[in-house]
PDB file of C-alpha atoms in Angstrom:
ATOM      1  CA  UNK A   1      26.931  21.126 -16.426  1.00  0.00           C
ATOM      2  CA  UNK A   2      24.064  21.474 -13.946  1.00  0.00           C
ATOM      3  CA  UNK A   3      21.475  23.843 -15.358  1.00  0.00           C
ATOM      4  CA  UNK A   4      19.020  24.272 -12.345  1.00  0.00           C
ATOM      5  CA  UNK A   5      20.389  24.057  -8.567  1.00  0.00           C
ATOM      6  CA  UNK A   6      18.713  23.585  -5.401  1.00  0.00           C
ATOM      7  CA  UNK A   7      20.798  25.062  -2.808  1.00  0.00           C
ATOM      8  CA  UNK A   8      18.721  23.857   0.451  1.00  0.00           C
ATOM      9  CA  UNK A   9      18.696  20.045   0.712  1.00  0.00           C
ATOM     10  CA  UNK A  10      15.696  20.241   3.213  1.00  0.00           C
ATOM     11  CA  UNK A  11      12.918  22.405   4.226  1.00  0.00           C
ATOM     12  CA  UNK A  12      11.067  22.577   7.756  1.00  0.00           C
ATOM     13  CA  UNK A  13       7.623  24.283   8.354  1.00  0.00           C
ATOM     14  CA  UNK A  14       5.239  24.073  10.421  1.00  0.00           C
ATOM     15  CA  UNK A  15       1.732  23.604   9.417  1.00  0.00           C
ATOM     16  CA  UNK A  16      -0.104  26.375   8.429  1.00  0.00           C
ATOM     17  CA  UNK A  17       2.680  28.177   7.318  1.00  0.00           C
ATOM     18  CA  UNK A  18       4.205  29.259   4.188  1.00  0.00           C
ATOM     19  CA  UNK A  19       7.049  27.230   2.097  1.00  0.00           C
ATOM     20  CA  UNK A  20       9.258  29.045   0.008  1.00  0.00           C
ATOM     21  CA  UNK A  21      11.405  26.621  -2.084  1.00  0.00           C
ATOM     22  CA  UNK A  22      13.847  27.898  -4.187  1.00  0.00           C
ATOM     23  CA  UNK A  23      15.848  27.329  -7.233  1.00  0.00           C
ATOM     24  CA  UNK A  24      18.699  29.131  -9.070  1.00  0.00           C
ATOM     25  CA  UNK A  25      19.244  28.692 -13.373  1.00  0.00           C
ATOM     26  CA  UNK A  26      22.311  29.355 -15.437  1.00  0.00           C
ATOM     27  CA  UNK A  27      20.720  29.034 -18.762  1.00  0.00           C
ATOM     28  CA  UNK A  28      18.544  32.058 -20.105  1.00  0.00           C
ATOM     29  CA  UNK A  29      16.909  29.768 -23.380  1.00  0.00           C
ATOM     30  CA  UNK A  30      14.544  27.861 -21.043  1.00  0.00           C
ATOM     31  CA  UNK A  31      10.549  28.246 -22.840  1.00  0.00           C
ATOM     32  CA  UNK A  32       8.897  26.963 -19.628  1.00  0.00           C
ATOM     33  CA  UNK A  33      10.343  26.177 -16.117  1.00  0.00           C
ATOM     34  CA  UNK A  34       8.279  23.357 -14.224  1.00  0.00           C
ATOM     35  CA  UNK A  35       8.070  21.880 -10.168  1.00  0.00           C
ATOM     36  CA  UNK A  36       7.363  18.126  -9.425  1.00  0.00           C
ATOM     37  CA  UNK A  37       7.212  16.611  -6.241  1.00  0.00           C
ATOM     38  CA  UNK A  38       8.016  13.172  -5.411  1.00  0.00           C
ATOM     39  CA  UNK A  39       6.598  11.043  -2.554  1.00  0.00           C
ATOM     40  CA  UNK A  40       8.907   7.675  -1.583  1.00  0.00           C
ATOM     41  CA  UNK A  41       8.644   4.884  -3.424  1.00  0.00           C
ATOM     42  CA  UNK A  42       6.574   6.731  -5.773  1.00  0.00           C
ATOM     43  CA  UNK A  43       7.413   8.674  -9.479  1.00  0.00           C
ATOM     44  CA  UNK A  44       7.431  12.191  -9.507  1.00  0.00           C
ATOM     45  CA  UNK A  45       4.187  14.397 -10.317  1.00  0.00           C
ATOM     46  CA  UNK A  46       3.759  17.233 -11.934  1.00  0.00           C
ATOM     47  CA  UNK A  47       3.214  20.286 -10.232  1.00  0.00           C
ATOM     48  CA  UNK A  48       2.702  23.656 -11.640  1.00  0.00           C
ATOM     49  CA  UNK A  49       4.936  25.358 -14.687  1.00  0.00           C
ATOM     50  CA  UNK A  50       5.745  28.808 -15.408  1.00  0.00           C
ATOM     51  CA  UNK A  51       6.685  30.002 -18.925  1.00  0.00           C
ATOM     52  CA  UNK A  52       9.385  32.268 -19.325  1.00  0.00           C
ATOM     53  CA  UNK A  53       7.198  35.185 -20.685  1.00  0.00           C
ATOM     54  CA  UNK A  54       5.075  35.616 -17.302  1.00  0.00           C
ATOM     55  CA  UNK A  55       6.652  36.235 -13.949  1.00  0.00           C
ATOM     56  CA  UNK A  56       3.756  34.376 -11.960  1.00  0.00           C
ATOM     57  CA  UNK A  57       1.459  31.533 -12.024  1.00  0.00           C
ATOM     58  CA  UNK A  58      -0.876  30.856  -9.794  1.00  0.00           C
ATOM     59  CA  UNK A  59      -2.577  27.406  -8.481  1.00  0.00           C
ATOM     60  CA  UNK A  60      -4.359  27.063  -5.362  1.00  0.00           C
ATOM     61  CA  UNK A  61      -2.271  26.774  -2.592  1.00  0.00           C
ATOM     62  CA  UNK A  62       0.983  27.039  -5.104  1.00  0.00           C
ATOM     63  CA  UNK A  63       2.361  30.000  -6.864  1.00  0.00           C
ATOM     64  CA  UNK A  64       5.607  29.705  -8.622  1.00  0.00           C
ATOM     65  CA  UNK A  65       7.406  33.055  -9.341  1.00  0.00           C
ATOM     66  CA  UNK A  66       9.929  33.741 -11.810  1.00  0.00           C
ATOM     67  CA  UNK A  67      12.860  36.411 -11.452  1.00  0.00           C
ATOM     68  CA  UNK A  68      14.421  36.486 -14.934  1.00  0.00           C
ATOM     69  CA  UNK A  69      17.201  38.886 -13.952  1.00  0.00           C
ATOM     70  CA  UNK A  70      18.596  36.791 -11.556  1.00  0.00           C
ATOM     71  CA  UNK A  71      18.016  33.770 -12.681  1.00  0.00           C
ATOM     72  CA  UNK A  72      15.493  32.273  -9.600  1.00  0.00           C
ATOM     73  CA  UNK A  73      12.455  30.347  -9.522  1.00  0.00           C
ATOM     74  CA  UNK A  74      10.408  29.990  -6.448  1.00  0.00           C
ATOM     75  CA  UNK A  75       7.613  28.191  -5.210  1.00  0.00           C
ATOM     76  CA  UNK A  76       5.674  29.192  -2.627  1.00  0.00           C
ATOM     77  CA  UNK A  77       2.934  26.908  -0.898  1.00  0.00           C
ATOM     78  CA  UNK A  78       0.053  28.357   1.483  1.00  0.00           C
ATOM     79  CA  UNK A  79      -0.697  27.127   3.799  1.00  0.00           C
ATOM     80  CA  UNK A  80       1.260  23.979   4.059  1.00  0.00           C
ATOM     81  CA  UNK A  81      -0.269  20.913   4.656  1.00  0.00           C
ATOM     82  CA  UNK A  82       1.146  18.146   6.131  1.00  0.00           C
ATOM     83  CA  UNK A  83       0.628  15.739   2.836  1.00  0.00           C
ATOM     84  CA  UNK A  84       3.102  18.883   1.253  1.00  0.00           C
ATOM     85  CA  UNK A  85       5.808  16.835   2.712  1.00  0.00           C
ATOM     86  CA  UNK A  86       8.043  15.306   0.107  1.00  0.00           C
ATOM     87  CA  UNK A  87      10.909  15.947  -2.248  1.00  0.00           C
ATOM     88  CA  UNK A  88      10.302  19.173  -4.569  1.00  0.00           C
ATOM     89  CA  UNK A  89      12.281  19.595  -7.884  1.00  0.00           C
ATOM     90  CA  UNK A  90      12.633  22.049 -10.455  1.00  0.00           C
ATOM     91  CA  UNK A  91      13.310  20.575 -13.522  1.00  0.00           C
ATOM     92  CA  UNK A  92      14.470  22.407 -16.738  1.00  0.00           C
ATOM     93  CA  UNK A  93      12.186  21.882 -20.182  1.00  0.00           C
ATOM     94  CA  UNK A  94      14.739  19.496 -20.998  1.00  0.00           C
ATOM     95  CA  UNK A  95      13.580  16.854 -18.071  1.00  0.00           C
ATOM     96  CA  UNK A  96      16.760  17.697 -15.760  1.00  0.00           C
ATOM     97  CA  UNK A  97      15.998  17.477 -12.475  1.00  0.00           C
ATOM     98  CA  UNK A  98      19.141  17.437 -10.119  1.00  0.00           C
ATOM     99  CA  UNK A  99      19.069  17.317  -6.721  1.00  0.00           C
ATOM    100  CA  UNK A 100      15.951  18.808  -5.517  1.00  0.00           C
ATOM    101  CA  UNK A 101      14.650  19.604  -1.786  1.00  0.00           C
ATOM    102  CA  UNK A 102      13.002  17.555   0.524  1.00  0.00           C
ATOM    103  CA  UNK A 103      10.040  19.434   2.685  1.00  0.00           C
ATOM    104  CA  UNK A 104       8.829  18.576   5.791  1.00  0.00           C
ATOM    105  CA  UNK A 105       5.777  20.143   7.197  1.00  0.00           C
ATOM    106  CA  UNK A 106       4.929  19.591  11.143  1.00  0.00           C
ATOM    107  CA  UNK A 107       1.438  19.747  12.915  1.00  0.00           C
TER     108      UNK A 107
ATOM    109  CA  UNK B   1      -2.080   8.489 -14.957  1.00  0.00           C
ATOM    110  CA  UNK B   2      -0.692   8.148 -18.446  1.00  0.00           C
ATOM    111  CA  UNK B   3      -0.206   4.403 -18.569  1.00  0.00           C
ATOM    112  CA  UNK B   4       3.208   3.791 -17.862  1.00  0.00           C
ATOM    113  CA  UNK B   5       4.485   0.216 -16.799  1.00  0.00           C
ATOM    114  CA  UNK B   6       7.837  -0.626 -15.673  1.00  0.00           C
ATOM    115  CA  UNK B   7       8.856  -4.511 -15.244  1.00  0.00           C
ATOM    116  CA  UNK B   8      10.241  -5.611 -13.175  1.00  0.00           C
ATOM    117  CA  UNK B   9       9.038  -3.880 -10.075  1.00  0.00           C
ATOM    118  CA  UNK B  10      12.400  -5.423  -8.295  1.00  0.00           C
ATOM    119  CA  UNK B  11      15.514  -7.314  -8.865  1.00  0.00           C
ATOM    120  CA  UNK B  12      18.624  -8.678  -7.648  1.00  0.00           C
ATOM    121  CA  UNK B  13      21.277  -9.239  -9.920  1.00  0.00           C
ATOM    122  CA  UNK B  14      24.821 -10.525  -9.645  1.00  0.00           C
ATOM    123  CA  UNK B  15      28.021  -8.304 -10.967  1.00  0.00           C
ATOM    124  CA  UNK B  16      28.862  -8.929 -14.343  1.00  0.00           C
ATOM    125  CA  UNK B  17      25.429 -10.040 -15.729  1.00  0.00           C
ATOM    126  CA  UNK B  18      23.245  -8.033 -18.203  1.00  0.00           C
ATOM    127  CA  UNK B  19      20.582  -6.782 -16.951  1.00  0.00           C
ATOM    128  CA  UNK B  20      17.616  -5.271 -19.091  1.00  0.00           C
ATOM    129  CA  UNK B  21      14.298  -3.054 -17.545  1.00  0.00           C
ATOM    130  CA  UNK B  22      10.801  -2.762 -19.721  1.00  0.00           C
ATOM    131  CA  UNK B  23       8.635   0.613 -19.387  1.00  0.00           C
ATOM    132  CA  UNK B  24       5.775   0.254 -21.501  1.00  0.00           C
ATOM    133  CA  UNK B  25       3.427   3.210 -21.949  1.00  0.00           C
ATOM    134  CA  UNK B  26      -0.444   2.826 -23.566  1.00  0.00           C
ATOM    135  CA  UNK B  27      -0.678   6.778 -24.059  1.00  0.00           C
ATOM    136  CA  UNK B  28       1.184   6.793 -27.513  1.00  0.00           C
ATOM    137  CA  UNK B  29       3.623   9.322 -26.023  1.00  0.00           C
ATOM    138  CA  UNK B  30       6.902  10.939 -28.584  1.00  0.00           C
ATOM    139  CA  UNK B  31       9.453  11.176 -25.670  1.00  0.00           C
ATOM    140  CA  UNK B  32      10.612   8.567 -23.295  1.00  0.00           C
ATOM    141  CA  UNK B  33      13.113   8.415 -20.502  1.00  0.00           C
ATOM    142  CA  UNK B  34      15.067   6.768 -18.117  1.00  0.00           C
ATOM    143  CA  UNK B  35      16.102   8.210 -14.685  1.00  0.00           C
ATOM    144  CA  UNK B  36      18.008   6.929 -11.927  1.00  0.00           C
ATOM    145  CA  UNK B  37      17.253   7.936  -8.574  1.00  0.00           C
ATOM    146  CA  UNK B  38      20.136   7.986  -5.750  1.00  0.00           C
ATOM    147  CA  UNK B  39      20.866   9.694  -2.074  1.00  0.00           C
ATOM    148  CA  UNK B  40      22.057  13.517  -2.464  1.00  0.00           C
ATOM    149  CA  UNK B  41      21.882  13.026  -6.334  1.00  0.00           C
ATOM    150  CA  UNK B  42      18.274  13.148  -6.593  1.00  0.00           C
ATOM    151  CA  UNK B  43      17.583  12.385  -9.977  1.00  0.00           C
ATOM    152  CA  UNK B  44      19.563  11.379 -12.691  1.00  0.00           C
ATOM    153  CA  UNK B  45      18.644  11.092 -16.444  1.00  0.00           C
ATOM    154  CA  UNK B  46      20.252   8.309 -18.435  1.00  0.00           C
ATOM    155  CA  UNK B  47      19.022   8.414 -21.446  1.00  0.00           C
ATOM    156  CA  UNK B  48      16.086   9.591 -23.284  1.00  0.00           C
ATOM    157  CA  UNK B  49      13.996   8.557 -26.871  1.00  0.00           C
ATOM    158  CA  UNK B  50      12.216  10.887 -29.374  1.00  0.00           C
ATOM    159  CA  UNK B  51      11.176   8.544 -30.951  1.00  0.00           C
ATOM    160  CA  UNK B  52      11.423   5.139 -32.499  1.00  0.00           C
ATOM    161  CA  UNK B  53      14.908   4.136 -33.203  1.00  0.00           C
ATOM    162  CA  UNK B  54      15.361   7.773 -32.055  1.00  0.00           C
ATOM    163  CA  UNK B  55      17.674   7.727 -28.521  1.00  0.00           C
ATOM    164  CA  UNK B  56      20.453   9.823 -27.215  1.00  0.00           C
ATOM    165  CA  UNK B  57      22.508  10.002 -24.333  1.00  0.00           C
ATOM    166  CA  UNK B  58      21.734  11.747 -20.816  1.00  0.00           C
ATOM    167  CA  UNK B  59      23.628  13.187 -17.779  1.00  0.00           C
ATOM    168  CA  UNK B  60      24.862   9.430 -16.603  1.00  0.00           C
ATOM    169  CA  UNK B  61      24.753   7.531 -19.902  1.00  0.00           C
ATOM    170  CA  UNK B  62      27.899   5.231 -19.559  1.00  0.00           C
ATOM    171  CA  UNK B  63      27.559   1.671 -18.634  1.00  0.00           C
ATOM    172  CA  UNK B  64      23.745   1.990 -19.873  1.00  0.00           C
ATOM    173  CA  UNK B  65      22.409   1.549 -23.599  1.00  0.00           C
ATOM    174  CA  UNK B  66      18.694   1.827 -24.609  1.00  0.00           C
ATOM    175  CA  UNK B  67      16.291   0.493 -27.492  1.00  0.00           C
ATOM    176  CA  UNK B  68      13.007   1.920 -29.001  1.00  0.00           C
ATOM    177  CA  UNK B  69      11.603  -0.325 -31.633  1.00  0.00           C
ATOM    178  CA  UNK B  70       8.197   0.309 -31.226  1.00  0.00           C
ATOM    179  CA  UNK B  71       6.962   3.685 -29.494  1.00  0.00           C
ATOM    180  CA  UNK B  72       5.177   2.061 -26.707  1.00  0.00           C
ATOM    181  CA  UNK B  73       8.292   0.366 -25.462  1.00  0.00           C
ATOM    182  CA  UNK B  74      11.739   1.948 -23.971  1.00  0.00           C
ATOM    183  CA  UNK B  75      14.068  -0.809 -22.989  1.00  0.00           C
ATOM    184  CA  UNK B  76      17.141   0.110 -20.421  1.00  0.00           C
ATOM    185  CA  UNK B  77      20.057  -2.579 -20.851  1.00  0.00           C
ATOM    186  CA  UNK B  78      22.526  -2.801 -18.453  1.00  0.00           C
ATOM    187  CA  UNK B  79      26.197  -4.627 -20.475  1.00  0.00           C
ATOM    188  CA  UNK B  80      27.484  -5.779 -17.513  1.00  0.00           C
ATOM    189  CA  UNK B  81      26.058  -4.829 -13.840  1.00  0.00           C
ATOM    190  CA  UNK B  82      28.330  -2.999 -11.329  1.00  0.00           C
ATOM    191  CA  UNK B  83      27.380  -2.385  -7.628  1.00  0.00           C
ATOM    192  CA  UNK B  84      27.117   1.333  -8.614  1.00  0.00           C
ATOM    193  CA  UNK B  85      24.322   0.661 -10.648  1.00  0.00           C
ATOM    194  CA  UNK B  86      22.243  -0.369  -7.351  1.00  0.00           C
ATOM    195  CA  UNK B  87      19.393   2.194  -7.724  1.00  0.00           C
ATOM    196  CA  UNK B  88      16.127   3.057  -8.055  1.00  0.00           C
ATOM    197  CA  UNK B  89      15.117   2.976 -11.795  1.00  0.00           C
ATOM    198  CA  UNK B  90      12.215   5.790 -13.035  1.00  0.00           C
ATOM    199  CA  UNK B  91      10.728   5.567 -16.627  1.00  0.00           C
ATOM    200  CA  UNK B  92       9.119   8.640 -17.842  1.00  0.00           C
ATOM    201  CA  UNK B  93       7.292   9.660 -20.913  1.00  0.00           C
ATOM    202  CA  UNK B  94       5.831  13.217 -21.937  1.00  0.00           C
ATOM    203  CA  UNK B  95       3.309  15.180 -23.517  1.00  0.00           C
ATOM    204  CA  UNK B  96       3.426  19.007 -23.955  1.00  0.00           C
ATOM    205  CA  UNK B  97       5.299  20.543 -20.775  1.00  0.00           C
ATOM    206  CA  UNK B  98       4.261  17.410 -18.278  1.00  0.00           C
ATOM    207  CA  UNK B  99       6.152  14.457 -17.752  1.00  0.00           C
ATOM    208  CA  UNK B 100       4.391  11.226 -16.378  1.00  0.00           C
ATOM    209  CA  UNK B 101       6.337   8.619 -14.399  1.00  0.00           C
ATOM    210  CA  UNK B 102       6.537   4.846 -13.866  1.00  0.00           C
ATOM    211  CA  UNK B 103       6.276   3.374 -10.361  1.00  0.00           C
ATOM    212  CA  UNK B 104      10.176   2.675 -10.445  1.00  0.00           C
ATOM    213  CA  UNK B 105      12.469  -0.710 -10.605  1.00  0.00           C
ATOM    214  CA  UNK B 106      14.426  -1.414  -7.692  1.00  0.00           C
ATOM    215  CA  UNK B 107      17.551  -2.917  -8.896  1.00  0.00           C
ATOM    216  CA  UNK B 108      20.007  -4.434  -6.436  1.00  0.00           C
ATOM    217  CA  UNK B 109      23.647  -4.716  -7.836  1.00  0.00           C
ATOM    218  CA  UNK B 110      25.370  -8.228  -5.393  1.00  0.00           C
TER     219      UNK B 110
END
Protein backbone atom coordinates (compact mmCIF):
# COMPACT_ATOMS: atom_id res chain seq x y z
CA UNK A 1 0.00 0.00 0.00
CA UNK A 2 2.03 2.95 -1.29
CA UNK A 3 0.81 6.12 0.36
CA UNK A 4 2.80 8.88 -1.58
CA UNK A 5 3.81 8.31 -5.43
CA UNK A 6 6.21 9.96 -7.58
CA UNK A 7 5.08 9.56 -11.01
CA UNK A 8 8.29 11.13 -12.93
CA UNK A 9 11.42 9.05 -12.26
CA UNK A 10 13.65 12.03 -13.48
CA UNK A 11 13.63 15.67 -13.91
CA UNK A 12 15.74 17.88 -16.47
CA UNK A 13 16.23 21.73 -16.17
CA UNK A 14 18.32 23.90 -17.13
CA UNK A 15 19.93 26.29 -14.85
CA UNK A 16 18.20 29.16 -13.95
CA UNK A 17 15.04 27.73 -14.37
CA UNK A 18 12.24 26.55 -12.35
CA UNK A 19 11.70 22.75 -11.01
CA UNK A 20 8.41 21.62 -10.34
CA UNK A 21 8.51 18.15 -8.66
CA UNK A 22 5.54 16.53 -7.94
CA UNK A 23 3.86 14.06 -5.77
CA UNK A 24 0.38 12.44 -5.56
CA UNK A 25 -1.21 11.00 -1.77
CA UNK A 26 -3.98 8.53 -1.17
CA UNK A 27 -4.29 9.06 2.48
CA UNK A 28 -6.20 12.28 3.77
CA UNK A 29 -4.90 11.74 7.85
CA UNK A 30 -1.37 12.99 7.04
CA UNK A 31 -0.52 16.12 10.01
CA UNK A 32 2.53 17.29 8.01
CA UNK A 33 3.86 16.30 4.50
CA UNK A 34 7.80 16.71 4.20
CA UNK A 35 10.66 16.76 0.96
CA UNK A 36 14.25 15.35 1.42
CA UNK A 37 16.78 15.18 -1.04
CA UNK A 38 19.45 12.74 -1.27
CA UNK A 39 22.92 13.19 -2.84
CA UNK A 40 24.89 9.60 -3.76
CA UNK A 41 26.51 7.92 -1.34
CA UNK A 42 25.09 10.22 1.09
CA UNK A 43 21.70 9.99 3.68
CA UNK A 44 18.90 11.95 2.87
CA UNK A 45 18.34 15.66 4.25
CA UNK A 46 15.66 17.32 5.19
CA UNK A 47 14.16 19.78 3.14
CA UNK A 48 11.18 21.84 3.80
CA UNK A 49 7.59 20.46 5.35
CA UNK A 50 4.19 21.62 4.90
CA UNK A 51 1.43 20.91 7.45
CA UNK A 52 -1.78 19.93 6.31
CA UNK A 53 -3.61 23.10 7.64
CA UNK A 54 -1.63 25.66 5.25
CA UNK A 55 -1.54 25.32 1.51
CA UNK A 56 2.06 26.96 1.19
CA UNK A 57 5.36 27.21 2.74
CA UNK A 58 7.86 29.10 1.73
CA UNK A 59 11.91 28.77 1.97
CA UNK A 60 14.23 30.56 -0.13
CA UNK A 61 14.57 29.20 -3.31
CA UNK A 62 11.86 26.28 -2.28
CA UNK A 63 8.18 26.52 -1.88
CA UNK A 64 6.21 23.42 -1.39
CA UNK A 65 2.43 23.73 -2.18
CA UNK A 66 -0.26 21.64 -1.02
CA UNK A 67 -3.60 20.84 -3.02
CA UNK A 68 -5.75 19.01 -0.46
CA UNK A 69 -8.57 18.28 -2.91
CA UNK A 70 -6.62 16.40 -5.08
CA UNK A 71 -4.39 14.97 -3.15
CA UNK A 72 -0.82 16.71 -4.67
CA UNK A 73 2.15 18.09 -3.19
CA UNK A 74 4.60 20.09 -5.15
CA UNK A 75 7.81 21.55 -4.84
CA UNK A 76 8.94 24.13 -6.71
CA UNK A 77 12.70 25.37 -6.75
CA UNK A 78 13.83 28.93 -8.20
CA UNK A 79 16.07 29.25 -9.73
CA UNK A 80 17.75 25.94 -9.93
CA UNK A 81 21.13 25.56 -9.20
CA UNK A 82 23.24 23.12 -10.39
CA UNK A 83 24.10 21.60 -6.66
CA UNK A 84 19.83 21.10 -6.86
CA UNK A 85 20.76 18.01 -8.67
CA UNK A 86 19.91 14.89 -6.77
CA UNK A 87 17.14 12.52 -5.82
CA UNK A 88 13.96 14.42 -4.26
CA UNK A 89 11.40 12.48 -2.08
CA UNK A 90 8.28 13.12 -0.46
CA UNK A 91 7.93 11.21 2.41
CA UNK A 92 4.68 10.73 4.46
CA UNK A 93 4.81 11.68 8.52
CA UNK A 94 5.19 8.13 8.90
CA UNK A 95 8.97 8.10 7.29
CA UNK A 96 7.73 6.41 3.86
CA UNK A 97 9.54 7.47 1.22
CA UNK A 98 9.03 5.33 -2.03
CA UNK A 99 10.49 5.91 -5.04
CA UNK A 100 11.24 9.48 -5.36
CA UNK A 101 12.68 11.64 -8.44
CA UNK A 102 15.98 12.22 -9.45
CA UNK A 103 16.72 16.05 -10.78
CA UNK A 104 19.18 17.09 -12.95
CA UNK A 105 19.92 20.69 -13.49
CA UNK A 106 22.30 21.75 -16.62
CA UNK A 107 24.50 24.97 -17.00
CA UNK B 1 24.13 16.59 12.08
CA UNK B 2 22.38 14.67 14.81
CA UNK B 3 25.08 12.15 15.63
CA UNK B 4 24.25 9.17 13.91
CA UNK B 5 26.90 6.31 13.33
CA UNK B 6 26.45 3.33 11.30
CA UNK B 7 29.22 0.39 11.46
CA UNK B 8 30.26 -0.98 9.35
CA UNK B 9 30.66 1.51 6.58
CA UNK B 10 31.02 -1.76 4.13
CA UNK B 11 30.84 -5.44 3.97
CA UNK B 12 30.95 -8.51 2.07
CA UNK B 13 29.26 -11.37 3.30
CA UNK B 14 28.74 -14.91 2.08
CA UNK B 15 24.96 -16.48 1.60
CA UNK B 16 23.74 -18.10 4.49
CA UNK B 17 25.68 -16.19 7.24
CA UNK B 18 24.14 -13.73 9.78
CA UNK B 19 24.88 -10.66 9.32
CA UNK B 20 24.23 -7.79 11.96
CA UNK B 21 24.62 -3.59 11.24
CA UNK B 22 25.17 -0.98 14.39
CA UNK B 23 23.64 2.73 14.08
CA UNK B 24 24.43 4.46 17.10
CA UNK B 25 23.00 7.95 17.65
CA UNK B 26 24.48 10.57 20.60
CA UNK B 27 21.26 12.90 20.20
CA UNK B 28 19.03 10.80 22.64
CA UNK B 29 16.47 10.51 19.82
CA UNK B 30 12.65 8.32 20.58
CA UNK B 31 12.42 6.90 16.97
CA UNK B 32 14.88 4.92 15.03
CA UNK B 33 14.92 3.30 11.64
CA UNK B 34 16.25 1.21 9.17
CA UNK B 35 15.97 1.79 5.36
CA UNK B 36 17.18 0.01 2.49
CA UNK B 37 18.05 1.78 -0.51
CA UNK B 38 17.78 -0.03 -4.11
CA UNK B 39 17.52 0.99 -8.09
CA UNK B 40 13.78 2.11 -9.06
CA UNK B 41 12.74 1.30 -5.39
CA UNK B 42 14.22 4.23 -3.89
CA UNK B 43 13.82 3.77 -0.41
CA UNK B 44 12.63 1.13 1.57
CA UNK B 45 11.81 1.05 5.36
CA UNK B 46 12.49 -2.16 7.23
CA UNK B 47 11.80 -1.64 10.37
CA UNK B 48 11.51 1.07 12.81
CA UNK B 49 11.90 1.55 17.04
CA UNK B 50 9.90 3.86 19.39
CA UNK B 51 11.63 3.10 21.74
CA UNK B 52 13.60 0.72 23.85
CA UNK B 53 12.50 -2.79 23.47
CA UNK B 54 9.85 -0.90 21.41
CA UNK B 55 10.20 -2.18 17.40
CA UNK B 56 7.75 -3.02 14.73
CA UNK B 57 7.78 -4.07 11.35
CA UNK B 58 8.14 -1.85 8.04
CA UNK B 59 7.30 -2.03 4.28
CA UNK B 60 10.17 -4.94 3.65
CA UNK B 61 10.43 -6.50 7.12
CA UNK B 62 10.92 -10.27 6.22
CA UNK B 63 14.26 -11.84 6.34
CA UNK B 64 15.30 -8.79 8.76
CA UNK B 65 14.82 -8.62 12.71
CA UNK B 66 15.93 -5.64 14.89
CA UNK B 67 16.98 -4.95 18.67
CA UNK B 68 16.79 -1.76 20.88
CA UNK B 69 18.19 -2.35 24.29
CA UNK B 70 19.44 0.83 25.00
CA UNK B 71 18.02 4.03 23.08
CA UNK B 72 21.23 5.05 21.59
CA UNK B 73 21.61 1.80 19.74
CA UNK B 74 19.33 0.16 16.79
CA UNK B 75 20.82 -3.10 15.71
CA UNK B 76 19.66 -4.61 12.07
CA UNK B 77 20.26 -8.55 12.04
CA UNK B 78 20.23 -10.25 9.04
CA UNK B 79 19.17 -14.60 9.97
CA UNK B 80 20.64 -15.77 7.11
CA UNK B 81 22.00 -13.44 4.08
CA UNK B 82 20.47 -13.80 0.57
CA UNK B 83 21.88 -12.04 -2.58
CA UNK B 84 18.67 -9.91 -2.47
CA UNK B 85 19.71 -8.39 0.53
CA UNK B 86 22.79 -6.71 -1.46
CA UNK B 87 21.94 -3.03 -0.70
CA UNK B 88 22.65 0.04 0.58
CA UNK B 89 21.72 0.15 4.33
CA UNK B 90 20.35 3.86 5.84
CA UNK B 91 19.82 4.31 9.67
CA UNK B 92 17.65 7.12 10.62
CA UNK B 93 16.49 8.63 13.81
CA UNK B 94 13.95 11.63 14.43
CA UNK B 95 12.95 14.50 16.30
CA UNK B 96 9.69 16.48 15.75
CA UNK B 97 8.85 16.39 11.85
CA UNK B 98 12.80 15.90 10.70
CA UNK B 99 14.46 12.81 10.24
CA UNK B 100 18.38 12.65 10.39
CA UNK B 101 20.32 9.96 8.52
CA UNK B 102 23.42 7.77 8.85
CA UNK B 103 26.09 7.77 6.13
CA UNK B 104 24.79 4.21 4.96
CA UNK B 105 26.34 0.43 5.08
CA UNK B 106 27.13 -1.04 1.91
CA UNK B 107 26.39 -4.62 2.23
CA UNK B 108 27.41 -7.03 -0.52
CA UNK B 109 25.39 -10.37 -0.50
CA UNK B 110 28.33 -13.31 -2.50
Amino acid sequence: DQQVKQNSPSLSVQEGRISILNCDYTNSMFDYFLWYKKYPAEGPTFLISISSIKDKNEDGRFTVFLNKSAKHLSLHIVPSQPGDSAVYFCPTDKLIFGTGTRLQVFP
Amino acid sequence: DAGITQSPRHKVTETGTPVTLRCHQTENHRYMYWYRQDPGHGLRLIHYSYGVKDTDKGEVSDGYSVSRSKTEDFLLTLESATSSQTSVYFCATRMGTEAFFGQGTRLTVV
